Tab-separated table of C-alpha atoms in Angstrom:
chain	number	residue	atom	x	y	z
A	1	MET	CA	93.377	129.076	97.140
A	2	ARG	CA	91.162	131.440	99.148
A	3	ALA	CA	88.171	130.760	96.904
A	4	ASP	CA	88.491	127.018	97.610
A	5	ARG	CA	88.753	127.731	101.325
A	6	LEU	CA	85.610	129.869	101.273
A	7	VAL	CA	83.704	127.065	99.559
A	8	SER	CA	84.968	124.577	102.143
A	9	LEU	CA	83.932	126.917	104.959
A	10	VAL	CA	80.396	127.159	103.604
A	11	LEU	CA	80.175	123.373	103.183
A	12	LEU	CA	81.364	122.794	106.748
A	13	LEU	CA	78.629	125.071	108.048
A	14	ARG	CA	76.068	123.388	105.792
A	15	GLN	CA	76.871	119.935	107.130
A	16	HIS	CA	77.563	120.653	110.797
A	17	GLY	CA	75.350	123.626	111.522
A	18	ARG	CA	76.872	126.015	114.042
A	19	LEU	CA	80.678	125.834	114.405
A	20	SER	CA	83.051	127.973	116.419
A	21	ALA	CA	85.819	129.992	114.823
A	22	ALA	CA	88.386	127.738	116.514
A	23	THR	CA	86.779	124.594	115.078
A	24	LEU	CA	86.625	126.103	111.597
A	25	ALA	CA	90.267	127.143	111.849
A	26	ARG	CA	91.268	123.611	112.810
A	27	GLU	CA	89.281	122.028	109.969
A	28	LEU	CA	90.611	124.481	107.374
A	29	GLU	CA	94.155	124.469	108.780
A	30	VAL	CA	94.314	128.264	109.083
A	31	SER	CA	94.353	130.776	111.932
A	32	THR	CA	91.238	131.999	113.740
A	33	ARG	CA	91.912	135.483	112.379
A	34	THR	CA	91.829	134.106	108.833
A	35	VAL	CA	88.473	132.465	109.549
A	36	LEU	CA	87.031	135.769	110.794
A	37	ARG	CA	88.233	137.524	107.636
A	38	ASP	CA	86.685	134.775	105.508
A	39	ILE	CA	83.363	135.143	107.363
A	40	GLU	CA	83.393	138.854	106.606
A	41	ALA	CA	84.116	138.156	102.943
A	42	LEU	CA	81.225	135.679	102.728
A	43	SER	CA	78.820	138.136	104.316
A	44	ALA	CA	79.930	140.869	101.919
A	45	ALA	CA	79.315	138.476	99.017
A	46	GLY	CA	75.740	137.868	100.161
A	47	VAL	CA	76.186	134.433	101.753
A	48	PRO	CA	73.722	134.299	104.706
A	49	VAL	CA	76.225	133.522	107.472
A	50	TYR	CA	75.599	134.936	110.942
A	51	ALA	CA	77.228	134.824	114.371
A	52	GLU	CA	75.679	133.443	117.544
A	53	ARG	CA	77.085	134.829	120.766
A	54	GLY	CA	77.604	133.054	124.052
A	55	ARG	CA	79.441	130.066	125.452
A	56	HIS	CA	78.061	127.699	122.830
A	57	GLY	CA	77.999	130.263	120.053
A	58	GLY	CA	79.674	130.226	116.686
A	59	PHE	CA	78.863	130.789	113.058
A	60	ALA	CA	75.957	129.324	111.113
A	61	LEU	CA	74.109	129.672	107.808
A	62	LEU	CA	70.482	130.563	107.400
A	63	PRO	CA	68.413	127.408	106.740
A	64	GLY	CA	67.824	126.507	103.103
A	65	PHE	CA	71.129	127.727	101.722
A	66	ARG	CA	72.330	124.830	99.562
A	67	THR	CA	72.878	123.509	96.067
A	68	GLU	CA	72.046	120.057	94.744
A	69	LEU	CA	73.886	117.701	92.449
A	70	THR	CA	71.405	115.711	90.412
A	71	GLY	CA	71.997	112.386	88.674
A	72	LEU	CA	74.037	110.878	91.508
A	73	ASN	CA	72.380	107.753	92.918
A	74	HIS	CA	72.947	106.146	96.315
A	75	ASP	CA	75.539	103.583	95.167
A	76	GLU	CA	77.514	106.191	93.239
A	77	ALA	CA	77.572	108.489	96.263
A	78	LEU	CA	78.628	105.602	98.495
A	79	ALA	CA	81.477	104.714	96.118
A	80	LEU	CA	82.769	108.290	96.230
A	81	LEU	CA	82.597	108.467	100.017
A	82	VAL	CA	84.401	105.149	100.439
A	83	ALA	CA	87.037	106.218	97.909
A	84	GLY	CA	87.535	109.292	100.044
A	85	SER	CA	88.652	107.102	102.928
A	86	ARG	CA	91.607	105.677	101.013
A	87	ARG	CA	95.035	106.947	101.945
A	88	GLY	CA	96.616	106.847	98.485
A	89	ALA	CA	95.934	110.534	97.956
A	90	GLN	CA	98.232	111.320	100.876
A	91	ALA	CA	101.192	109.914	98.958
A	92	PHE	CA	100.626	112.470	96.199
A	93	GLY	CA	99.879	115.416	98.477
A	94	LEU	CA	96.191	115.408	97.557
A	95	GLY	CA	94.788	114.694	101.003
A	96	SER	CA	93.380	118.186	101.601
A	97	ALA	CA	91.937	118.348	98.086
A	98	LEU	CA	90.258	114.978	98.584
A	99	ALA	CA	88.760	116.072	101.905
A	100	SER	CA	87.398	119.217	100.273
A	101	ALA	CA	85.924	117.185	97.421
A	102	MET	CA	84.178	114.843	99.865
A	103	LEU	CA	82.605	117.830	101.615
A	104	LYS	CA	81.226	119.014	98.283
A	105	VAL	CA	79.898	115.555	97.397
A	106	VAL	CA	78.047	115.156	100.690
A	107	ASP	CA	76.621	118.672	100.572
A	108	ALA	CA	75.472	118.299	96.981
A	109	LEU	CA	73.626	115.022	97.528
A	110	PRO	CA	69.843	115.105	97.371
A	111	GLU	CA	68.249	114.980	100.817
A	112	SER	CA	67.042	111.385	100.347
A	113	TYR	CA	70.572	110.080	99.714
A	114	ARG	CA	72.690	112.183	102.047
A	115	ASP	CA	72.123	110.493	105.404
A	116	THR	CA	71.954	106.904	104.116
A	117	ALA	CA	75.084	107.195	101.958
A	118	ALA	CA	77.111	108.870	104.693
A	119	GLY	CA	75.929	106.313	107.243
A	120	ALA	CA	76.782	103.384	104.984
A	121	ALA	CA	80.254	104.787	104.306
A	122	GLN	CA	80.910	104.802	108.055
A	123	ARG	CA	80.504	101.012	108.061
A	124	LEU	CA	83.272	100.410	105.496
A	125	LEU	CA	86.941	100.830	106.406
A	126	VAL	CA	89.565	100.813	103.675
A	127	ASP	CA	93.318	100.741	104.368
A	128	PRO	CA	93.345	101.144	108.171
A	129	GLU	CA	96.487	102.457	109.823
A	130	THR	CA	97.227	99.153	111.604
A	131	ASP	CA	96.758	95.466	110.828
A	132	LEU	CA	95.266	92.788	113.108
A	133	LEU	CA	98.543	92.492	115.017
A	134	SER	CA	98.506	96.240	115.770
A	135	ARG	CA	101.493	96.784	113.508
A	136	ARG	CA	101.341	100.372	112.361
A	137	LEU	CA	101.318	100.863	108.603
A	138	VAL	CA	103.222	104.119	108.231
A	139	ALA	CA	102.856	106.113	105.044
A	140	GLU	CA	106.045	107.732	103.774
A	141	GLU	CA	106.329	111.456	104.351
A	142	VAL	CA	107.254	113.515	101.297
A	143	PRO	CA	107.604	117.321	101.560
A	144	ASP	CA	104.717	119.202	99.947
A	145	ALA	CA	107.026	121.260	97.736
A	146	ILE	CA	108.537	118.128	96.219
A	147	VAL	CA	105.167	116.485	95.621
A	148	ALA	CA	103.823	119.679	94.051
A	149	ALA	CA	106.747	119.962	91.626
A	150	VAL	CA	106.470	116.302	90.619
A	151	LEU	CA	102.710	116.567	90.109
A	152	ARG	CA	103.050	119.691	87.980
A	153	SER	CA	105.599	118.032	85.715
A	154	VAL	CA	103.480	114.895	85.343
A	155	PHE	CA	100.342	116.875	84.508
A	156	THR	CA	101.923	119.538	82.274
A	157	GLY	CA	104.240	117.142	80.453
A	158	HIS	CA	107.420	119.052	81.280
A	159	LYS	CA	110.827	117.636	82.097
A	160	LEU	CA	111.628	117.279	85.790
A	161	ARG	CA	114.943	117.832	87.560
A	162	ILE	CA	115.282	115.835	90.774
A	163	HIS	CA	117.940	115.440	93.445
A	164	TYR	CA	117.660	111.720	94.098
A	165	ALA	CA	119.193	109.584	96.842
A	166	ALA	CA	119.402	106.018	95.558
A	167	VAL	CA	120.097	103.281	98.111
A	168	ASP	CA	123.732	103.276	99.259
A	169	ARG	CA	124.676	105.974	96.749
A	170	THR	CA	125.569	109.646	96.916
A	171	PRO	CA	122.540	111.834	95.977
A	172	LYS	CA	122.754	113.154	92.416
A	173	TRP	CA	120.778	115.520	90.227
A	174	ARG	CA	118.940	113.898	87.330
A	175	THR	CA	116.743	115.286	84.565
A	176	VAL	CA	113.897	112.913	83.699
A	177	ASP	CA	110.812	112.698	81.507
A	178	PRO	CA	107.887	111.950	83.874
A	179	ILE	CA	105.289	109.407	82.757
A	180	GLY	CA	103.030	108.955	85.776
A	181	LEU	CA	102.682	108.352	89.507
A	182	VAL	CA	101.843	105.106	91.300
A	183	THR	CA	101.080	104.467	94.966
A	184	VAL	CA	101.586	100.989	96.463
A	185	ARG	CA	100.963	100.345	100.184
A	186	ASP	CA	101.207	104.078	100.848
A	187	GLN	CA	104.538	104.363	99.045
A	188	GLY	CA	104.625	106.705	96.074
A	189	TYR	CA	106.657	106.083	92.917
A	190	LEU	CA	107.443	108.271	89.915
A	191	LEU	CA	107.569	106.398	86.618
A	192	ALA	CA	109.803	108.186	84.159
A	193	THR	CA	112.441	107.778	81.478
A	194	ARG	CA	115.974	109.173	81.480
A	195	SER	CA	117.851	109.391	78.188
A	196	GLY	CA	115.226	107.032	76.783
A	197	ALA	CA	115.718	104.334	79.459
A	198	ASP	CA	112.944	103.293	81.866
A	199	ARG	CA	113.396	104.577	85.411
A	200	THR	CA	111.343	104.257	88.616
A	201	TYR	CA	111.953	106.669	91.495
A	202	ARG	CA	110.628	106.381	95.038
A	203	LEU	CA	109.117	109.727	96.050
A	204	SER	CA	110.495	109.552	99.585
A	205	ARG	CA	114.039	109.436	98.162
A	206	ILE	CA	113.622	112.638	96.143
A	207	LEU	CA	115.407	115.360	98.139
A	208	ALA	CA	114.433	118.225	95.827
A	209	ALA	CA	112.459	118.626	92.610
A	210	GLU	CA	112.184	121.344	89.984
A	211	GLU	CA	109.796	121.511	87.037
A	212	LEU	CA	111.564	122.607	83.849
A	213	ALA	CA	110.096	124.533	80.943
A	214	GLU	CA	111.276	122.002	78.348
A	215	PRO	CA	108.597	119.539	77.146
A	216	ALA	CA	109.076	115.944	78.240
A	217	GLN	CA	109.763	113.256	75.664
A	218	ARG	CA	106.890	110.853	76.320
A	219	PRO	CA	103.898	109.341	74.510
A	220	ASP	CA	100.628	111.267	74.529
A	221	ARG	CA	98.779	108.305	76.047
A	222	VAL	CA	99.942	105.741	78.588
A	223	ASP	CA	98.560	102.535	80.087
A	224	LEU	CA	99.902	103.098	83.591
A	225	GLY	CA	98.735	99.698	84.858
A	226	ARG	CA	100.623	97.830	82.151
A	227	THR	CA	103.651	100.086	82.540
A	228	TRP	CA	103.770	99.372	86.277
A	229	GLN	CA	103.537	95.624	85.653
A	230	GLU	CA	106.471	95.815	83.245
A	231	ARG	CA	108.546	97.859	85.710
A	232	SER	CA	107.714	95.386	88.498
A	233	ARG	CA	108.807	92.462	86.332
A	234	GLN	CA	112.095	94.221	85.527
A	235	PHE	CA	112.675	94.856	89.231
A	236	ARG	CA	112.033	91.232	90.196
A	237	THR	CA	114.526	89.900	87.640
A	238	GLY	CA	117.422	92.306	88.200
A	239	GLY	CA	120.045	93.331	90.755
A	240	ASP	CA	121.366	91.022	93.494
A	241	GLN	CA	118.135	89.070	93.833
A	242	VAL	CA	118.210	85.447	94.951
A	243	THR	CA	115.770	82.576	94.496
A	244	VAL	CA	115.313	80.111	97.364
A	245	LEU	CA	113.306	76.948	97.984
A	246	VAL	CA	111.432	76.917	101.290
A	247	ARG	CA	109.127	74.489	103.095
A	248	VAL	CA	106.638	76.418	105.179
A	249	ASP	CA	103.705	75.744	107.494
A	250	PRO	CA	100.522	76.718	105.595
A	251	ALA	CA	99.530	78.946	108.506
A	252	ARG	CA	102.657	81.062	107.913
A	253	ARG	CA	102.604	81.051	104.113
A	254	GLU	CA	101.303	84.606	103.840
A	255	ASP	CA	104.001	85.862	106.212
A	256	LEU	CA	106.653	84.468	103.881
A	257	VAL	CA	104.984	85.535	100.649
A	258	GLY	CA	104.312	88.998	102.024
A	259	THR	CA	108.051	89.665	102.325
A	260	ALA	CA	109.092	88.079	99.018
A	261	LEU	CA	109.397	89.830	95.672
A	262	ALA	CA	107.769	86.998	93.740
A	263	VAL	CA	106.505	83.417	94.037
A	264	LEU	CA	107.866	81.393	91.111
A	265	ALA	CA	106.492	77.954	91.979
A	266	GLU	CA	104.412	76.304	94.682
A	267	ALA	CA	103.485	72.736	95.670
A	268	THR	CA	102.130	70.873	98.693
A	269	ASP	CA	104.136	68.050	100.306
A	270	VAL	CA	102.530	64.864	101.630
A	271	ASP	CA	102.715	66.160	105.217
A	272	GLY	CA	100.709	69.250	104.274
A	273	ARG	CA	103.592	71.699	104.316
A	274	GLN	CA	103.933	73.955	101.308
A	275	ARG	CA	107.056	74.050	99.183
A	276	LEU	CA	107.633	77.468	97.635
A	277	GLU	CA	110.219	78.795	95.232
A	278	VAL	CA	110.429	82.501	96.020
A	279	THR	CA	112.609	85.456	95.068
A	280	PHE	CA	114.097	87.920	97.538
A	281	GLN	CA	115.862	91.223	96.979
A	282	ASP	CA	119.257	89.965	98.168
A	283	PRO	CA	120.824	87.247	100.393
A	284	ARG	CA	120.334	89.271	103.556
A	285	HIS	CA	116.656	89.727	102.782
A	286	ALA	CA	116.225	85.970	102.192
A	287	GLU	CA	117.943	85.049	105.463
A	288	TRP	CA	115.838	87.502	107.472
A	289	ALA	CA	112.547	86.354	105.879
A	290	VAL	CA	113.109	82.673	106.658
A	291	TRP	CA	114.639	83.264	110.097
A	292	GLN	CA	111.641	85.248	111.358
A	293	LEU	CA	109.392	82.192	110.815
A	294	GLY	CA	111.433	80.030	113.201
A	295	THR	CA	110.595	76.319	112.999
A	296	ASN	CA	107.576	77.074	110.820
A	297	ALA	CA	109.850	77.317	107.782
A	298	GLU	CA	112.863	75.412	106.475
A	299	ALA	CA	115.183	76.618	103.730
A	300	LEU	CA	115.908	73.712	101.390
A	301	ALA	CA	118.152	75.528	98.922
A	302	PRO	CA	120.566	77.086	98.212
A	303	GLN	CA	123.106	75.581	100.604
A	304	TRP	CA	124.601	78.944	101.613
A	305	LEU	CA	121.234	79.962	103.067
A	306	ARG	CA	120.975	76.742	105.083
A	307	ASP	CA	124.510	77.285	106.385
A	308	SER	CA	123.767	80.898	107.378
A	309	LEU	CA	120.601	79.930	109.239
A	310	ARG	CA	122.374	77.024	110.972
A	311	ASP	CA	125.225	79.284	112.128
A	312	ARG	CA	122.782	81.870	113.412
A	313	ALA	CA	120.801	79.232	115.322
A	314	ALA	CA	124.036	77.812	116.805
A	315	ALA	CA	125.064	81.277	117.991
A	316	ILE	CA	121.692	81.768	119.694
A	317	ALA	CA	121.927	78.329	121.335
A	318	THR	CA	125.393	79.141	122.636
A	319	CYS	CA	124.208	82.494	123.998
A	320	TYR	CA	121.395	80.866	125.978
A	321	GLY	CA	123.214	77.641	126.856
A	322	VAL	CA	123.659	76.451	130.429
A	323	SER	CA	126.663	78.160	132.007
A	324	SER	CA	129.160	76.047	133.884
């Protein structure tokens, strides 16, 4: 761990020039005292780092201290820098590793590519924290210890023991065979098998995790994309899910589809409204999704959904009716 931190310290000085001990401590997420010890270690190892005194002082490297990575063209460097802006790594606890890797990429670029690639990357934003309506897209927080144990089991191919809190159920310990990890909209999922049956676990619902020494029972190779598609299809066709028929204003189609599990059929009526057959997780989910669209959507079937929406609308009308 310290060796990685020393490399990151050198790269920070290479890219930013003179930096104070406080700034370095903040970037490396350590104490100022640790930074001072690391500076001493670098100097003892022959790295030309020196201190500048005064109000605007700090630490810097002698000019010309660098390495170069050859064979990396401008587009390849740009792709790496843009990939570094994605938040998926946070779901797997790899955010700090990704930041360190990006420092190394930028520092290793040939002089002719470094400024243009970094500048171009600043003009591309991937997965911002809010959408156009300023709704915050919050990534799920998973304790580092849990993520680390899950990652180790996935990479080493060992069985994993997890304390899992399924929805509306008492948390239980389970021993699983991990297959891989998937992140979707900043939510992390563990794909695994348990007693030979396919299982998908949401990382945020894992309360504790322990890597076991026993080898996992899993294939040597896996097509994670295909496996995820199969798990998604199983999810959409199981449980208490309901299918409803809805007429919706085209301007609000994406709002409806964005909350649904699947769109099974779609057509356009003569008045321009779209008629969609969509699947929701349960009756409550279906009622909420249609209700939030107001008069921009009409549930056509099943009848129980129409009745529920009518009763809710009547209750609202009564609440805001003219008092005698």
